[in-house]
Short mmCIF file of C-alpha atoms (C1' of nucleotides) in Angstrom, two decimals:
data_model
loop_
_atom_site.label_atom_id
_atom_site.label_comp_id
_atom_site.label_asym_id
_atom_site.label_seq_id
_atom_site.Cartn_x
_atom_site.Cartn_y
_atom_site.Cartn_z
CA UNK I 766 27.93 6.30 -10.27
CA UNK I 767 24.77 7.38 -8.70
CA UNK I 768 24.27 10.94 -7.77
CA UNK I 769 24.77 11.50 -4.10
CA UNK I 770 25.63 14.61 -2.14
CA UNK I 771 22.21 14.61 -0.60
CA UNK I 772 23.41 16.77 2.22
CA UNK I 773 19.91 17.74 3.24
CA UNK I 774 18.29 16.48 6.43
CA UNK I 775 16.00 13.47 6.27
CA UNK I 776 13.39 13.76 8.96
CA UNK I 777 11.57 10.73 7.67
CA UNK I 778 14.04 8.31 6.19
CA UNK I 779 15.94 5.96 8.43
CA UNK I 780 19.57 6.99 8.56
CA UNK I 781 20.72 3.54 7.71
CA UNK I 782 23.09 5.02 5.22
CA UNK I 783 21.25 3.49 2.32
CA UNK I 784 18.31 4.56 0.19
CA UNK I 785 19.18 7.64 -1.83
CA UNK I 786 15.91 7.15 -3.67
CA UNK I 787 14.57 10.63 -3.28
CA UNK I 788 11.57 11.82 -5.23
CA UNK I 789 12.53 14.09 -8.04
CA UNK I 790 15.44 11.90 -9.07
CA UNK I 791 15.37 9.64 -12.11
CA UNK I 792 15.61 6.46 -10.07
CA UNK I 793 13.21 7.68 -7.43
CA UNK I 794 10.52 8.59 -9.91
CA UNK I 795 10.83 5.39 -11.93
CA UNK I 796 10.74 3.22 -8.83
CA UNK I 797 7.75 5.11 -7.58
CA UNK I 798 5.97 4.75 -10.90
CA UNK I 799 6.42 1.00 -10.98
CA UNK I 800 5.58 0.63 -7.34
CA UNK I 801 2.19 2.15 -8.09
CA UNK I 802 1.79 0.13 -11.26
CA UNK I 803 2.47 -3.04 -9.33
CA UNK I 804 -0.43 -2.20 -7.09
CA UNK I 805 -2.64 -1.87 -10.15
CA UNK I 806 -1.90 -5.53 -10.77
CA UNK I 807 -2.12 -6.45 -7.09
CA UNK I 808 1.51 -7.35 -6.93
CA UNK I 809 3.64 -6.58 -3.87
CA UNK I 810 5.06 -3.11 -3.89
CA UNK I 811 8.56 -4.49 -3.53
CA UNK I 812 8.19 -6.32 -6.81
CA UNK I 813 7.32 -3.11 -8.57
CA UNK I 814 10.21 -1.34 -6.90
CA UNK I 815 12.65 -4.04 -7.95
CA UNK I 816 11.53 -3.87 -11.54
CA UNK I 817 11.74 -0.10 -11.34
CA UNK I 818 15.29 0.04 -10.07
CA UNK I 819 16.35 -2.36 -12.80
CA UNK I 820 14.46 -0.43 -15.44
CA UNK I 821 16.04 2.80 -14.26
CA UNK I 822 19.57 1.52 -14.48
CA UNK I 823 21.50 1.77 -17.74
CA UNK I 824 23.53 -1.25 -16.65
CA UNK I 825 22.33 -4.67 -15.50
CA UNK I 826 21.92 -4.95 -11.73
CA UNK I 827 22.73 -7.79 -9.38
CA UNK I 828 20.75 -8.96 -6.38
CA UNK I 829 23.10 -7.06 -4.13
CA UNK I 830 22.69 -3.89 -6.16
CA UNK I 831 18.94 -4.14 -5.90
CA UNK I 832 18.97 -4.87 -2.19
CA UNK I 833 21.34 -2.04 -1.45
CA UNK I 834 19.70 0.61 -3.60
CA UNK I 835 16.21 -0.23 -2.47
CA UNK I 836 17.08 -0.82 1.17
CA UNK I 837 15.14 -4.09 1.33
CA UNK I 838 16.18 -7.44 2.74
CA UNK I 839 18.04 -10.00 0.74
CA UNK I 840 15.14 -12.39 1.18
CA UNK I 841 12.71 -9.96 -0.36
CA UNK I 842 15.07 -9.15 -3.15
CA UNK I 843 15.70 -12.76 -3.98
CA UNK I 844 12.01 -13.63 -4.01
CA UNK I 845 11.08 -10.57 -6.04
CA UNK I 846 13.71 -11.22 -8.66
CA UNK I 847 12.60 -14.80 -8.94
CA UNK I 848 8.99 -13.76 -9.47
CA UNK I 849 9.93 -11.14 -12.04
CA UNK I 850 12.01 -13.64 -13.90
CA UNK I 851 9.27 -16.25 -13.79
CA UNK I 852 6.78 -13.90 -15.40
CA UNK I 853 9.39 -12.79 -17.88
CA UNK I 854 9.61 -9.20 -16.73
CA UNK I 855 13.38 -9.31 -16.41
CA UNK I 856 16.10 -11.22 -18.16
CA UNK I 857 19.32 -12.44 -16.62
CA UNK I 858 22.66 -11.71 -18.16
CA UNK I 859 26.16 -12.72 -17.23
CA UNK I 860 28.96 -10.27 -17.50
CA UNK I 861 32.34 -11.83 -18.19
CA UNK I 862 34.51 -11.99 -15.14
CA UNK I 863 31.64 -11.62 -12.71
CA UNK I 864 29.97 -14.45 -10.91
CA UNK I 865 26.86 -12.54 -10.02
CA UNK I 866 23.72 -12.85 -12.08
CA UNK I 867 22.62 -9.50 -13.40
CA UNK I 868 19.24 -8.46 -14.62
CA UNK I 869 17.87 -6.26 -17.36
CA UNK I 870 14.24 -5.28 -17.89
CA UNK I 871 11.99 -6.79 -20.51
CA UNK I 872 10.76 -3.95 -22.66
CA UNK I 873 8.37 -5.90 -24.86
CA UNK I 874 4.89 -5.23 -23.57
CA UNK I 875 3.67 -8.36 -25.25
CA UNK I 876 6.06 -10.64 -23.42
CA UNK I 877 5.47 -8.75 -20.22
CA UNK I 878 1.72 -9.22 -20.36
CA UNK I 879 1.88 -12.81 -21.49
CA UNK I 880 3.99 -13.67 -18.49
CA UNK I 881 1.81 -11.75 -16.11
CA UNK I 882 -1.39 -13.32 -17.37
CA UNK I 883 0.06 -16.79 -17.35
CA UNK I 884 1.12 -16.31 -13.80
CA UNK I 885 -1.94 -14.68 -12.29
CA UNK I 886 -5.24 -15.19 -14.05
CA UNK I 887 -4.66 -18.08 -16.42
CA UNK I 888 -4.62 -20.85 -13.79
CA UNK I 889 -7.83 -19.60 -12.22
CA UNK I 890 -9.55 -19.25 -15.56
CA UNK I 891 -8.52 -22.73 -16.56
CA UNK I 892 -9.85 -24.12 -13.32
CA UNK I 893 -13.14 -22.29 -13.76
CA UNK I 894 -13.53 -23.52 -17.30
CA UNK I 895 -13.21 -27.03 -16.00
CA UNK I 896 -15.85 -26.55 -13.34
CA UNK I 897 -18.25 -25.32 -15.97
CA UNK I 898 -18.76 -28.80 -17.29
CA UNK I 899 -20.31 -30.20 -14.15
CA UNK I 900 -22.82 -27.42 -13.70
CA UNK I 901 -25.64 -28.22 -16.13
CA UNK I 902 -26.41 -31.46 -14.35
CA UNK I 903 -27.05 -29.61 -11.11
CA UNK I 904 -29.93 -27.71 -12.62
CA UNK I 905 -32.22 -30.70 -12.64
CA UNK I 906 -33.70 -30.01 -9.27
CA UNK I 907 -35.09 -26.66 -10.31
CA UNK I 908 -38.52 -26.06 -11.76
CA UNK I 909 -38.79 -25.65 -15.50
CA UNK I 910 -39.36 -21.94 -15.14
CA UNK I 911 -36.32 -21.38 -12.98
CA UNK I 912 -34.28 -23.61 -15.15
CA UNK I 913 -34.96 -21.39 -18.11
CA UNK I 914 -33.38 -18.43 -16.34
CA UNK I 915 -30.49 -20.32 -14.89
CA UNK I 916 -29.69 -22.01 -18.17
CA UNK I 917 -29.39 -18.66 -19.85
CA UNK I 918 -26.98 -17.58 -17.12
CA UNK I 919 -24.96 -20.68 -17.72
CA UNK I 920 -24.86 -19.89 -21.39
CA UNK I 921 -23.57 -16.42 -20.59
CA UNK I 922 -20.88 -17.93 -18.43
CA UNK I 923 -19.79 -20.26 -21.20
CA UNK I 924 -19.75 -17.39 -23.62
CA UNK I 925 -17.48 -15.37 -21.35
CA UNK I 926 -15.05 -18.18 -21.18
CA UNK I 927 -15.10 -18.61 -24.92
CA UNK I 928 -14.79 -14.92 -25.70
CA UNK I 929 -11.90 -14.22 -23.42
CA UNK I 930 -10.03 -17.21 -24.70
CA UNK I 931 -10.54 -16.11 -28.28
CA UNK I 932 -9.70 -12.48 -27.62
CA UNK I 933 -6.39 -13.12 -25.98
CA UNK I 934 -4.23 -14.18 -28.93
CA UNK I 935 -5.72 -11.33 -30.88
CA UNK I 936 -4.87 -8.75 -28.26
CA UNK I 937 -1.38 -10.09 -27.82
CA UNK I 938 -0.76 -9.86 -31.54
CA UNK I 939 -1.88 -6.26 -31.40
CA UNK I 940 0.52 -5.53 -28.58
CA UNK I 941 3.37 -7.09 -30.49
CA UNK I 942 2.94 -4.79 -33.46
CA UNK I 943 4.96 -1.60 -33.72
CA UNK I 944 3.13 1.58 -32.90
CA UNK I 945 1.60 3.36 -35.88
CA UNK I 946 0.91 7.00 -36.27
CA UNK I 947 -2.29 8.18 -34.68
CA UNK I 948 -5.14 8.06 -37.23
CA UNK S 135 -7.77 -25.28 0.27
CA UNK S 136 -10.77 -26.83 1.93
CA UNK S 137 -13.90 -24.78 1.95
CA UNK S 138 -14.80 -24.99 5.59
CA UNK S 139 -16.87 -21.79 5.61
CA UNK S 140 -18.64 -22.95 8.75
CA UNK S 141 -21.53 -25.35 8.40
CA UNK S 142 -19.38 -28.41 8.28
CA UNK S 143 -22.04 -30.65 9.73
CA UNK S 144 -25.83 -30.65 9.66
CA UNK S 145 -26.76 -31.00 6.06
CA UNK S 146 -30.24 -31.63 7.34
CA UNK S 147 -31.26 -28.74 9.50
CA UNK S 148 -32.77 -25.99 7.41
CA UNK S 149 -32.66 -23.47 10.22
CA UNK S 150 -32.57 -19.86 9.21
CA UNK S 151 -29.00 -19.06 10.10
CA UNK S 152 -27.47 -22.17 8.60
CA UNK S 153 -25.65 -22.01 5.29
CA UNK S 154 -26.76 -24.84 3.06
CA UNK S 155 -24.02 -24.11 0.57
CA UNK S 156 -22.70 -27.60 0.20
CA UNK S 157 -20.42 -28.58 -2.62
CA UNK S 158 -22.24 -30.53 -5.23
CA UNK S 159 -25.25 -28.26 -5.14
CA UNK S 160 -26.02 -25.68 -7.77
CA UNK S 161 -25.54 -22.74 -5.45
CA UNK S 162 -22.52 -24.22 -3.77
CA UNK S 163 -20.70 -24.83 -7.01
CA UNK S 164 -21.51 -21.45 -8.48
CA UNK S 165 -20.45 -19.63 -5.34
CA UNK S 166 -17.27 -21.62 -5.23
CA UNK S 167 -16.53 -20.90 -8.85
CA UNK S 168 -16.89 -17.16 -8.43
CA UNK S 169 -15.00 -17.18 -5.17
CA UNK S 170 -12.04 -18.58 -7.03
CA UNK S 171 -12.53 -16.23 -9.96
CA UNK S 172 -12.55 -13.29 -7.59
CA UNK S 173 -9.15 -14.34 -6.38
CA UNK S 174 -7.92 -14.32 -9.96
CA UNK S 175 -8.74 -10.63 -9.97
CA UNK S 176 -7.43 -10.11 -6.44
CA UNK S 177 -10.84 -9.26 -5.12
CA UNK S 178 -11.96 -10.38 -1.66
CA UNK S 179 -13.42 -13.84 -1.62
CA UNK S 180 -16.62 -12.52 -0.13
CA UNK S 181 -17.16 -10.34 -3.16
CA UNK S 182 -16.96 -13.34 -5.42
CA UNK S 183 -19.26 -15.30 -3.16
CA UNK S 184 -21.83 -12.52 -3.17
CA UNK S 185 -21.81 -12.30 -6.93
CA UNK S 186 -22.06 -16.06 -7.08
CA UNK S 187 -25.09 -16.36 -4.83
CA UNK S 188 -26.84 -13.67 -6.86
CA UNK S 189 -25.84 -15.30 -10.12
CA UNK S 190 -27.11 -18.65 -8.88
CA UNK S 191 -30.51 -17.36 -7.89
CA UNK S 192 -33.32 -17.27 -10.44
CA UNK S 193 -34.87 -14.38 -8.50
CA UNK S 194 -33.28 -11.10 -7.39
CA UNK S 195 -31.76 -11.24 -3.91
CA UNK S 196 -31.74 -8.66 -1.14
CA UNK S 197 -28.94 -7.82 1.25
CA UNK S 198 -30.58 -9.96 3.87
CA UNK S 199 -30.89 -12.88 1.48
CA UNK S 200 -27.22 -12.66 0.63
CA UNK S 201 -26.13 -12.34 4.24
CA UNK S 202 -28.28 -15.22 5.35
CA UNK S 203 -27.42 -17.64 2.55
CA UNK S 204 -23.71 -16.93 2.68
CA UNK S 205 -23.46 -16.72 6.44
CA UNK S 206 -21.47 -13.50 6.36
CA UNK S 207 -21.93 -10.34 8.38
CA UNK S 208 -24.23 -7.55 7.31
CA UNK S 209 -21.27 -5.22 7.11
CA UNK S 210 -19.46 -7.46 4.68
CA UNK S 211 -22.58 -7.98 2.65
CA UNK S 212 -23.30 -4.29 2.43
CA UNK S 213 -19.75 -3.42 1.39
CA UNK S 214 -19.58 -6.24 -1.11
CA UNK S 215 -22.85 -5.32 -2.75
CA UNK S 216 -21.75 -1.72 -2.98
CA UNK S 217 -18.51 -2.68 -4.66
CA UNK S 218 -20.24 -5.00 -7.10
CA UNK S 219 -22.70 -2.32 -7.99
CA UNK S 220 -19.97 0.28 -8.42
CA UNK S 221 -18.15 -1.88 -10.93
CA UNK S 222 -21.41 -2.73 -12.62
CA UNK S 223 -21.36 -6.43 -11.85
CA UNK S 224 -24.86 -6.39 -10.40
CA UNK S 225 -27.93 -4.30 -11.08
CA UNK S 226 -30.49 -3.25 -8.53
CA UNK S 227 -34.18 -3.82 -9.07
CA UNK S 228 -37.19 -2.88 -7.03
CA UNK S 229 -40.04 -5.28 -6.68
CA UNK S 230 -43.41 -3.64 -6.16
CA UNK S 231 -44.56 -3.79 -2.57
CA UNK S 232 -41.09 -4.42 -1.21
CA UNK S 233 -38.85 -1.80 0.26
CA UNK S 234 -35.71 -3.82 -0.01
CA UNK S 235 -33.32 -3.33 -2.89
CA UNK S 236 -32.79 -6.52 -4.79
CA UNK S 237 -29.96 -7.44 -7.06
CA UNK S 238 -29.52 -9.32 -10.31
CA UNK S 239 -26.24 -10.22 -12.00
CA UNK S 240 -24.83 -8.41 -14.99
CA UNK S 241 -24.38 -11.00 -17.70
CA UNK S 242 -22.72 -8.78 -20.28
CA UNK S 243 -19.03 -9.55 -20.17
CA UNK S 244 -18.32 -6.24 -21.79
CA UNK S 245 -19.97 -4.22 -19.07
CA UNK S 246 -18.50 -6.47 -16.43
CA UNK S 247 -14.96 -5.93 -17.64
CA UNK S 248 -15.38 -2.24 -18.28
CA UNK S 249 -16.44 -1.74 -14.71
CA UNK S 250 -13.70 -3.89 -13.31
CA UNK S 251 -10.99 -2.16 -15.30
CA UNK S 252 -12.29 1.27 -14.49
CA UNK S 253 -12.26 0.40 -10.85
CA UNK S 254 -8.96 -1.35 -10.52
CA UNK S 255 -6.33 -0.60 -13.13
CA UNK S 256 -7.55 2.55 -14.86
CA UNK S 257 -6.78 5.00 -12.04
CA UNK S 258 -3.27 3.65 -11.65
CA UNK S 259 -2.63 3.73 -15.37
CA UNK S 260 -3.89 7.27 -15.60
CA UNK S 261 -1.63 8.32 -12.78
CA UNK S 262 1.34 6.62 -14.37
CA UNK S 263 0.68 8.25 -17.70
CA UNK S 264 0.79 11.60 -15.99
CA UNK S 265 4.09 10.89 -14.29
CA UNK S 266 5.58 9.99 -17.63
CA UNK S 267 5.69 13.60 -18.66
CA UNK S 268 8.11 14.69 -15.99
CA UNK S 269 10.61 11.92 -16.60
CA UNK S 270 12.59 13.05 -19.66
CA UNK S 271 13.88 16.11 -17.83
CA UNK S 272 15.43 13.93 -15.15
CA UNK S 273 17.73 12.28 -17.64
CA UNK S 274 19.91 15.30 -18.04
CA UNK S 275 22.33 14.29 -15.33
CA UNK S 276 23.30 11.12 -17.10
CA UNK S 277 26.13 10.74 -19.55
CA UNK S 278 25.30 10.73 -23.23
CA UNK S 279 25.90 7.03 -23.45
CA UNK S 280 23.65 6.18 -20.56
CA UNK S 281 21.06 8.58 -21.79
CA UNK S 282 20.81 6.70 -25.05
CA UNK S 283 19.84 3.54 -23.22
CA UNK S 284 17.51 5.19 -20.79
CA UNK S 285 15.79 7.20 -23.47
CA UNK S 286 14.98 4.04 -25.34
CA UNK S 287 13.49 2.61 -22.15
CA UNK S 288 11.41 5.71 -21.78
CA UNK S 289 10.18 5.32 -25.33
CA UNK S 290 9.17 1.74 -24.56
CA UNK S 291 7.28 2.96 -21.54
CA UNK S 292 5.42 5.55 -23.58
CA UNK S 293 4.63 2.96 -26.19
CA UNK S 294 3.13 0.65 -23.57
CA UNK S 295 0.89 3.39 -22.36
CA UNK S 296 -0.19 4.24 -25.84
CA UNK S 297 -0.78 0.66 -26.92
CA UNK S 298 -2.84 -0.36 -23.96
CA UNK S 299 -4.97 2.73 -24.26
CA UNK S 300 -5.59 2.07 -27.91
CA UNK S 301 -6.23 -1.62 -27.49
CA UNK S 302 -8.86 -1.23 -24.86
CA UNK S 303 -11.81 0.13 -26.88
CA UNK S 304 -11.00 -2.41 -29.53
CA UNK S 305 -11.07 -5.32 -27.12
CA UNK S 306 -14.24 -4.12 -25.48
CA UNK S 307 -15.96 -3.89 -28.85
CA UNK S 308 -14.94 -7.46 -29.47
CA UNK S 309 -16.38 -8.56 -26.17
CA UNK S 310 -19.64 -6.81 -26.90
CA UNK S 311 -20.24 -8.73 -30.09
CA UNK S 312 -22.37 -11.84 -30.01
CA UNK S 313 -20.50 -15.09 -30.20
CA UNK S 314 -20.23 -16.44 -33.71
CA UNK S 315 -20.13 -20.02 -34.73
CA UNK S 316 -16.69 -21.52 -34.46
CA UNK S 317 -14.95 -21.10 -37.84
"C1'" DA U 314 39.83 -28.19 1.92
"C1'" DA U 315 39.35 -23.68 3.96
"C1'" DG U 316 37.64 -19.41 2.95
"C1'" DC U 317 35.02 -16.27 -0.01
"C1'" DT U 318 31.18 -14.93 -2.78
"C1'" DT U 319 26.56 -15.49 -4.41
"C1'" DG U 320 22.07 -16.68 -3.72
"C1'" DT U 321 18.00 -19.41 -1.43
"C1'" DT U 322 15.00 -20.92 2.36
"C1'" DC U 323 11.94 -20.43 5.99
"C1'" DA U 324 10.10 -19.36 10.64
"C1'" DG U 325 8.69 -15.52 12.91
"C1'" DA U 326 7.63 -10.36 12.71
"C1'" DA U 327 5.35 -6.72 10.58
"C1'" DA U 328 2.05 -4.81 7.67
"C1'" DA U 329 -1.98 -4.75 4.95
"C1'" DT U 330 -6.42 -6.40 4.02
"C1'" DT U 331 -10.83 -8.29 5.14
"C1'" DT U 332 -14.57 -9.32 8.30
"C1'" DT U 333 -17.35 -8.66 12.13
"C1'" DG U 334 -20.89 -6.60 14.99
"C1'" DA U 335 -23.06 -3.20 17.10
"C1'" DA U 336 -24.34 1.61 16.85
"C1'" DC U 337 -26.36 4.71 13.90
"C1'" DA U 338 -29.08 7.12 10.15
"C1'" DC U 339 -32.91 7.09 7.13
"C1'" DC U 340 -37.02 6.36 5.41
"C1'" DC U 341 -41.64 4.32 5.69
"C1'" DT U 342 -46.22 3.32 7.92
"C1'" DC U 343 -49.34 3.82 11.28
"C1'" DG T 254 -43.60 10.97 16.16
"C1'" DA T 255 -43.07 6.11 17.70
"C1'" DG T 256 -41.83 1.89 15.98
"C1'" DG T 257 -40.05 -1.20 12.70
"C1'" DG T 258 -37.67 -2.43 8.57
"C1'" DT T 259 -33.46 -1.44 5.59
"C1'" DG T 260 -29.05 -0.41 4.92
"C1'" DT T 261 -24.41 2.08 6.22
"C1'" DT T 262 -20.38 3.14 9.10
"C1'" DC T 263 -16.45 2.25 11.66
"C1'" DA T 264 -13.36 0.56 15.34
"C1'" DA T 265 -11.54 -3.51 16.63
"C1'" DA T 266 -10.61 -8.51 15.59
"C1'" DA T 267 -9.33 -12.04 12.44
"C1'" DT T 268 -6.97 -13.35 8.56
"C1'" DT T 269 -3.81 -13.13 4.79
"C1'" DT T 270 0.09 -11.34 2.67
"C1'" DT T 271 4.61 -9.53 2.70
"C1'" DC T 272 9.13 -8.71 4.72
"C1'" DT T 273 13.06 -9.70 7.47
"C1'" DG T 274 17.28 -11.86 8.86
"C1'" DA T 275 19.98 -15.40 9.97
"C1'" DA T 276 21.06 -20.08 8.76
"C1'" DC T 277 22.08 -22.76 5.02
"C1'" DA T 278 23.57 -24.58 0.28
"C1'" DA T 279 26.48 -24.41 -3.70
"C1'" DG T 280 30.17 -22.88 -6.25
"C1'" DC T 281 34.72 -20.62 -7.06
"C1'" DT T 282 39.58 -19.62 -5.91
"C1'" DT T 283 43.61 -20.43 -3.84
#
DNA sequence: AAGCTTGTTCAGAAAATTTTGAACACCCTC
DNA sequence: GAGGGTGTTCAAAATTTTCTGAACAAGCTT
């Protein structure tokens, strides 16, 4: 059900008989958009593309669909889908009479961001917060004057940790709310 | 996961080139902490290390100081300092009677995050927002039924863009406020 | 159970990113 | 205007990340 009839020459694209993802098409533009967005979050381009092709499809897609439409390997597709599902960016559905798992996009920004944060920054932040505790003791070897400066830095560091942790639930609540008219 | 970073032996020799950044020391722990934090933001480890060594020092450091203490190349040091300055994570100061530029850490989380966001995600988001405008036209080729679904996806996408853009100033204001007593 | 279909794993290949180091440019000071 | 200190650039090397593809596992169906 995809548009085809791309009878034009493709000087660039491999003639593998696959990827009809030309720019200017709905799927092509969406995939491209998410591919770039993925880079904003330092995620592999393929992950963005996979989310894009799922987002662009009015019906749930299977691993094979994704692999075929994107022209990527099954390994990549499998790994990408698993990552997207782990961060909650896609949901799996099961159509009756079909053994394949199919995927639909998560459209709640709140859930999307929660998953992403949990996956990427949260572990590092947690680890850093832990390290913070051992630091004050290491200041003993410095002169009183130096210690004054370094202690204020340490306080700043603690404050960062505290602020970000307190901001997060707030921000997520905001993102969960419906959009109001511009004031 | 071990931090080999050269200098595995010789905790004694204080020769110029050696890196005395052992774990358990103030500098070592701070550098390590920021090296890990950098990875949380998908920045090169060296960038985190550079910020760390500057953060750990009670006095402003020069490029040479950084390069020597971290045991990295001048090229890396120069690039890292430039990046950190561009995102506003460090400030340059000039000590009288010294031609070298010296650097101190930015301790305002607000400024730190503003710079980081501006540098990393903002351009991508801006670009994506632009692309959004051309998308509705591409839906024409779909059936009415499909279009209903895809249009709602498009609305979600627009809403994301709008929400994140509106949340940002809000969040940054929050981060700029002094920390209040826990309530 | 044999034969499909669906999906995962993982070692090696490919690609992208980061680091190095030496050459270079730009002031200063003398 | 030579010499030395300070910092940047960039091509190539090292490292890390991502992708591939074929082998493998697990489940249905007959």
